[in-house]
PDB file of C-alpha atoms in Angstrom:
ATOM      1  CA  MET C   1      45.122  16.871  23.371  1.00 40.00           C
ATOM      2  CA  ALA C   2      41.836  18.718  22.546  1.00 46.00           C
ATOM      3  CA  GLN C   3      39.505  16.923  20.202  1.00 53.00           C
ATOM      4  CA  ILE C   4      38.889  18.749  16.929  1.00 63.00           C
ATOM      5  CA  THR C   5      35.284  19.187  15.868  1.00 79.00           C
ATOM      6  CA  LYS C   6      34.667  18.082  12.294  1.00 92.00           C
ATOM      7  CA  ILE C   7      33.198  20.803  10.202  1.00 94.00           C
ATOM      8  CA  VAL C   8      30.812  20.601   7.233  1.00 96.00           C
ATOM      9  CA  GLY C   9      30.547  23.456   4.735  1.00 95.00           C
ATOM     10  CA  LEU C  10      27.043  23.779   3.429  1.00 95.00           C
ATOM     11  CA  ASP C  11      26.145  25.727   0.307  1.00 93.00           C
ATOM     12  CA  ILE C  12      22.372  26.157   0.328  1.00 92.00           C
ATOM     13  CA  ALA C  13      19.947  26.763  -2.550  1.00 90.00           C
ATOM     14  CA  LYS C  14      16.287  26.669  -2.843  1.00 89.00           C
ATOM     15  CA  ASP C  15      15.967  23.087  -4.003  1.00 91.00           C
ATOM     16  CA  LYS C  16      19.199  21.503  -2.682  1.00 93.00           C
ATOM     17  CA  ILE C  17      22.242  21.734  -0.431  1.00 94.00           C
ATOM     18  CA  ASP C  18      25.856  20.866  -1.369  1.00 94.00           C
ATOM     19  CA  ALA C  19      27.948  19.629   1.534  1.00 96.00           C
ATOM     20  CA  CYS C  20      31.669  19.234   1.974  1.00 96.00           C
ATOM     21  CA  ILE C  21      33.638  17.657   4.933  1.00 96.00           C
ATOM     22  CA  ARG C  22      37.189  18.511   3.961  1.00 94.00           C
ATOM     23  CA  SER C  23      38.815  16.486   6.720  1.00 92.00           C
ATOM     24  CA  ALA C  24      37.053  13.336   5.346  1.00 93.00           C
ATOM     25  CA  SER C  25      37.428  14.245   1.700  1.00 94.00           C
ATOM     26  CA  ALA C  26      33.625  13.820   1.452  1.00 95.00           C
ATOM     27  CA  GLU C  27      31.156  15.775  -0.670  1.00 96.00           C
ATOM     28  CA  ARG C  28      27.498  15.231  -1.373  1.00 96.00           C
ATOM     29  CA  THR C  29      24.418  16.920  -2.571  1.00 96.00           C
ATOM     30  CA  PHE C  30      21.100  16.561  -0.823  1.00 95.00           C
ATOM     31  CA  ALA C  31      17.561  17.492  -2.035  1.00 94.00           C
ATOM     32  CA  ASN C  32      15.535  20.036   0.039  1.00 91.00           C
ATOM     33  CA  THR C  33      13.027  17.337   0.842  1.00 92.00           C
ATOM     34  CA  ALA C  34      12.156  15.287   3.961  1.00 92.00           C
ATOM     35  CA  GLU C  35      14.184  12.465   2.521  1.00 95.00           C
ATOM     36  CA  GLY C  36      17.073  14.796   1.704  1.00 94.00           C
ATOM     37  CA  HIS C  37      17.012  16.057   5.303  1.00 94.00           C
ATOM     38  CA  ARG C  38      17.229  12.577   6.654  1.00 95.00           C
ATOM     39  CA  GLU C  39      20.017  11.632   4.305  1.00 96.00           C
ATOM     40  CA  LEU C  40      21.996  14.651   5.378  1.00 95.00           C
ATOM     41  CA  LEU C  41      21.575  13.959   9.068  1.00 96.00           C
ATOM     42  CA  CYS C  42      22.689  10.307   8.531  1.00 96.00           C
ATOM     43  CA  TRP C  43      25.661  11.352   6.497  1.00 97.00           C
ATOM     44  CA  LEU C  44      26.738  13.931   9.024  1.00 96.00           C
ATOM     45  CA  SER C  45      26.350  11.349  11.835  1.00 95.00           C
ATOM     46  CA  GLU C  46      28.470   8.803   9.949  1.00 95.00           C
ATOM     47  CA  HIS C  47      31.220  11.402   9.700  1.00 95.00           C
ATOM     48  CA  THR C  48      30.764  12.618  13.268  1.00 94.00           C
ATOM     49  CA  VAL C  49      30.275  16.207  12.312  1.00 95.00           C
ATOM     50  CA  GLY C  50      29.919  18.614  15.170  1.00 91.00           C
ATOM     51  CA  ARG C  51      29.666  22.061  13.437  1.00 93.00           C
ATOM     52  CA  ALA C  52      28.022  23.185  10.193  1.00 95.00           C
ATOM     53  CA  VAL C  53      29.076  26.405   8.566  1.00 95.00           C
ATOM     54  CA  MET C  54      26.746  27.964   5.983  1.00 93.00           C
ATOM     55  CA  GLU C  55      26.291  31.305   4.412  1.00 90.00           C
ATOM     56  CA  ALA C  56      23.296  33.560   5.035  1.00 84.00           C
ATOM     57  CA  THR C  57      21.147  33.122   1.963  1.00 80.00           C
ATOM     58  CA  GLY C  58      18.247  35.372   2.550  1.00 74.00           C
ATOM     59  CA  GLY C  59      16.191  32.789   4.414  1.00 77.00           C
ATOM     60  CA  TYR C  60      16.896  29.448   2.627  1.00 81.00           C
ATOM     61  CA  GLU C  61      19.393  28.585   5.396  1.00 85.00           C
ATOM     62  CA  GLN C  62      16.854  28.847   8.259  1.00 83.00           C
ATOM     63  CA  SER C  63      15.095  25.558   7.861  1.00 86.00           C
ATOM     64  CA  TRP C  64      18.392  23.695   7.393  1.00 90.00           C
ATOM     65  CA  ALA C  65      19.869  25.475  10.549  1.00 90.00           C
ATOM     66  CA  GLU C  66      16.843  24.432  12.644  1.00 88.00           C
ATOM     67  CA  LEU C  67      17.103  20.843  11.376  1.00 92.00           C
ATOM     68  CA  LEU C  68      20.816  20.624  12.264  1.00 94.00           C
ATOM     69  CA  GLU C  69      20.411  22.320  15.631  1.00 90.00           C
ATOM     70  CA  ARG C  70      17.643  19.847  16.574  1.00 91.00           C
ATOM     71  CA  ALA C  71      20.159  17.053  15.653  1.00 93.00           C
ATOM     72  CA  GLY C  72      22.709  18.540  18.044  1.00 92.00           C
ATOM     73  CA  VAL C  73      24.966  20.098  15.413  1.00 93.00           C
ATOM     74  CA  GLU C  74      26.369  23.557  16.161  1.00 91.00           C
ATOM     75  CA  VAL C  75      25.367  25.893  13.344  1.00 92.00           C
ATOM     76  CA  VAL C  76      27.447  28.961  12.282  1.00 91.00           C
ATOM     77  CA  ILE C  77      25.842  31.324   9.703  1.00 90.00           C
ATOM     78  CA  VAL C  78      28.403  33.540   8.074  1.00 89.00           C
ATOM     79  CA  ASP C  79      28.393  36.547   5.798  1.00 87.00           C
ATOM     80  CA  PRO C  80      28.772  35.341   2.170  1.00 88.00           C
ATOM     81  CA  ARG C  81      31.074  38.268   1.381  1.00 90.00           C
ATOM     82  CA  ARG C  82      33.520  37.039   3.961  1.00 90.00           C
ATOM     83  CA  VAL C  83      33.623  33.577   2.318  1.00 90.00           C
ATOM     84  CA  ARG C  84      33.877  35.042  -1.145  1.00 90.00           C
ATOM     85  CA  HIS C  85      36.796  37.358  -0.105  1.00 91.00           C
ATOM     86  CA  PHE C  86      38.398  34.344   1.577  1.00 91.00           C
ATOM     87  CA  ALA C  87      38.108  32.257  -1.668  1.00 88.00           C
ATOM     88  CA  LYS C  88      39.532  35.063  -3.738  1.00 89.00           C
ATOM     89  CA  SER C  89      42.417  35.463  -1.347  1.00 90.00           C
ATOM     90  CA  ALA C  90      43.119  31.749  -1.761  1.00 86.00           C
ATOM     91  CA  GLY C  91      43.198  32.197  -5.544  1.00 85.00           C
ATOM     92  CA  GLN C  92      39.840  30.402  -6.065  1.00 81.00           C
ATOM     93  CA  ARG C  93      38.091  32.218  -8.920  1.00 77.00           C
ATOM     94  CA  ALA C  94      35.781  29.464 -10.057  1.00 74.00           C
ATOM     95  CA  LYS C  95      32.387  29.452  -8.523  1.00 79.00           C
ATOM     96  CA  ASN C  96      29.756  26.699  -8.442  1.00 82.00           C
ATOM     97  CA  ASP C  97      27.830  25.010  -5.648  1.00 83.00           C
ATOM     98  CA  PRO C  98      30.289  22.117  -4.854  1.00 85.00           C
ATOM     99  CA  ILE C  99      33.227  24.598  -4.922  1.00 89.00           C
ATOM    100  CA  ASP C 100      31.377  27.012  -2.667  1.00 92.00           C
ATOM    101  CA  ALA C 101      30.722  24.183  -0.190  1.00 93.00           C
ATOM    102  CA  ARG C 102      34.432  23.391  -0.192  1.00 93.00           C
ATOM    103  CA  MET C 103      35.207  27.109   0.393  1.00 93.00           C
ATOM    104  CA  ILE C 104      32.697  27.408   3.243  1.00 94.00           C
ATOM    105  CA  ALA C 105      34.260  24.314   4.928  1.00 94.00           C
ATOM    106  CA  TRP C 106      37.741  25.649   4.514  1.00 94.00           C
ATOM    107  CA  PHE C 107      36.612  29.006   5.857  1.00 94.00           C
ATOM    108  CA  GLY C 108      35.052  27.293   8.839  1.00 92.00           C
ATOM    109  CA  GLU C 109      38.191  25.352   9.571  1.00 92.00           C
ATOM    110  CA  THR C 110      40.478  28.392   9.142  1.00 92.00           C
ATOM    111  CA  PHE C 111      38.309  30.533  11.418  1.00 89.00           C
ATOM    112  CA  ALA C 112      37.544  27.774  13.895  1.00 79.00           C
ATOM    113  CA  ASN C 113      36.772  30.343  16.667  1.00 81.00           C
ATOM    114  CA  LEU C 114      33.522  31.181  14.977  1.00 77.00           C
ATOM    115  CA  THR C 115      30.681  30.170  17.082  1.00 69.00           C
ATOM    116  CA  GLY C 116      27.011  29.625  16.422  1.00 60.00           C
ATOM    117  CA  LYS C 117      24.510  31.885  17.942  1.00 58.00           C
ATOM    118  CA  SER C 118      21.395  30.348  19.351  1.00 55.00           C
ATOM    119  CA  ARG C 119      18.623  31.717  17.344  1.00 61.00           C
ATOM    120  CA  ASP C 120      15.707  33.250  19.228  1.00 67.00           C
ATOM    121  CA  LYS C 121      12.367  32.282  17.590  1.00 72.00           C
ATOM    122  CA  GLU C 122      10.676  35.545  18.728  1.00 77.00           C
ATOM    123  CA  ARG C 123      13.568  37.586  17.183  1.00 75.00           C
ATOM    124  CA  GLN C 124      13.192  35.717  13.911  1.00 74.00           C
ATOM    125  CA  VAL C 125       9.492  36.450  13.799  1.00 80.00           C
ATOM    126  CA  LEU C 126      10.255  40.071  14.466  1.00 81.00           C
ATOM    127  CA  GLU C 127      12.851  40.084  11.672  1.00 79.00           C
ATOM    128  CA  HIS C 128      10.354  38.688   9.270  1.00 80.00           C
ATOM    129  CA  LEU C 129       7.752  41.325  10.225  1.00 84.00           C
ATOM    130  CA  VAL C 130      10.321  44.130   9.782  1.00 86.00           C
ATOM    131  CA  LYS C 131      11.408  42.768   6.394  1.00 87.00           C
ATOM    132  CA  ALA C 132       7.803  42.541   5.206  1.00 87.00           C
ATOM    133  CA  ARG C 133       7.191  46.112   6.351  1.00 90.00           C
ATOM    134  CA  GLN C 134      10.315  47.303   4.527  1.00 90.00           C
ATOM    135  CA  GLY C 135       9.184  45.496   1.340  1.00 87.00           C
ATOM    136  CA  LEU C 136       5.696  46.996   1.492  1.00 88.00           C
ATOM    137  CA  THR C 137       7.116  50.437   2.185  1.00 89.00           C
ATOM    138  CA  GLY C 138       9.376  50.101  -0.858  1.00 88.00           C
ATOM    139  CA  MET C 139       6.459  49.065  -3.025  1.00 87.00           C
ATOM    140  CA  LYS C 140       4.397  52.047  -1.744  1.00 83.00           C
ATOM    141  CA  ASP C 141       7.316  54.407  -2.463  1.00 83.00           C
ATOM    142  CA  ARG C 142       7.612  53.192  -6.023  1.00 84.00           C
ATOM    143  CA  ILE C 143       3.931  53.623  -6.689  1.00 81.00           C
ATOM    144  CA  ASP C 144       3.976  57.076  -5.067  1.00 79.00           C
ATOM    145  CA  ASN C 145       6.835  58.077  -7.418  1.00 78.00           C
ATOM    146  CA  ARG C 146       4.809  56.939 -10.401  1.00 73.00           C
ATOM    147  CA  GLY C 147       1.785  58.840  -9.182  1.00 64.00           C
ATOM    148  CA  VAL C 148       3.525  62.166  -9.741  1.00 64.00           C
ATOM    149  CA  LEU C 149       3.661  61.546 -13.539  1.00 70.00           C
ATOM    150  CA  LYS C 150       0.753  62.736 -15.744  1.00 78.00           C
ATOM    151  CA  GLN C 151      -1.307  59.701 -16.566  1.00 80.00           C
ATOM    152  CA  PRO C 152      -4.900  58.584 -17.380  1.00 86.00           C
ATOM    153  CA  THR C 153      -7.469  59.003 -14.614  1.00 84.00           C
ATOM    154  CA  GLU C 154      -7.906  55.182 -14.405  1.00 87.00           C
ATOM    155  CA  VAL C 155      -4.195  54.693 -13.687  1.00 84.00           C
ATOM    156  CA  GLY C 156      -4.137  57.331 -10.939  1.00 81.00           C
ATOM    157  CA  LYS C 157      -7.279  55.733  -9.364  1.00 85.00           C
ATOM    158  CA  ALA C 158      -5.648  52.248  -9.410  1.00 85.00           C
ATOM    159  CA  TYR C 159      -2.382  53.654  -7.840  1.00 84.00           C
ATOM    160  CA  ARG C 160      -4.434  55.407  -5.116  1.00 84.00           C
ATOM    161  CA  ALA C 161      -6.201  52.208  -4.254  1.00 88.00           C
ATOM    162  CA  VAL C 162      -3.042  50.229  -4.072  1.00 86.00           C
ATOM    163  CA  THR C 163      -1.416  52.958  -1.958  1.00 85.00           C
ATOM    164  CA  LYS C 164      -4.313  52.823   0.452  1.00 88.00           C
ATOM    165  CA  ALA C 165      -4.113  49.061   0.728  1.00 88.00           C
ATOM    166  CA  HIS C 166      -0.336  49.243   1.276  1.00 85.00           C
ATOM    167  CA  ALA C 167      -0.854  51.983   4.032  1.00 88.00           C
ATOM    168  CA  THR C 168      -3.427  49.660   5.785  1.00 91.00           C
ATOM    169  CA  GLN C 169      -1.148  46.582   5.648  1.00 91.00           C
ATOM    170  CA  ILE C 170       1.918  48.671   6.794  1.00 88.00           C
ATOM    171  CA  ALA C 171      -0.057  49.963   9.776  1.00 90.00           C
ATOM    172  CA  LYS C 172      -1.132  46.424  10.757  1.00 91.00           C
ATOM    173  CA  LEU C 173       2.477  45.271  10.546  1.00 89.00           C
ATOM    174  CA  GLU C 174       3.701  48.210  12.601  1.00 89.00           C
ATOM    175  CA  ALA C 175       1.068  47.355  15.269  1.00 91.00           C
ATOM    176  CA  VAL C 176       2.271  43.791  15.433  1.00 89.00           C
ATOM    177  CA  ILE C 177       5.922  44.957  15.534  1.00 87.00           C
ATOM    178  CA  ALA C 178       5.219  47.378  18.360  1.00 89.00           C
ATOM    179  CA  GLY C 179       3.460  44.685  20.292  1.00 89.00           C
ATOM    180  CA  LYS C 180       6.394  42.253  19.889  1.00 82.00           C
ATOM    181  CA  ILE C 181       8.908  44.926  20.952  1.00 83.00           C
TER     182      ILE C 181
END
């Protein structure tokens, strides 16, 4: 008989992480500190967890994923919309961090064929650079749109200075991105 990997569902926030191991009826919250990291790893080891399932949270999940991978735990990062639709289909309307951790764990158990992708450090750096470029381009566009309005000379001058700075930084990022590609 094949051995079943224990799965932990992790709901990640900026300052903490909520964890649920449904097969062990175990739930805990850990601080996003060095001590919290050690406590999580110890807790997962006690429960012999082999896979961690977490939602993509816009970056907060990255440090936790790296920590878990270094400890030998397979990490699966999933689209939060899939988990939310899964929870709704199960009739789960309430939403808070411990409930989300339970839903993520259940999702991971239900879709056990999900596999973690090894994350390439260079690709992550490139993604950060592209995201920064997109952010600066968006800011520049918003300022450009304001510049078409009639306004005092000083405001126009300030907008032009910021636009020039944005253009310089965007060009620098584009050069780094091109070099990485």
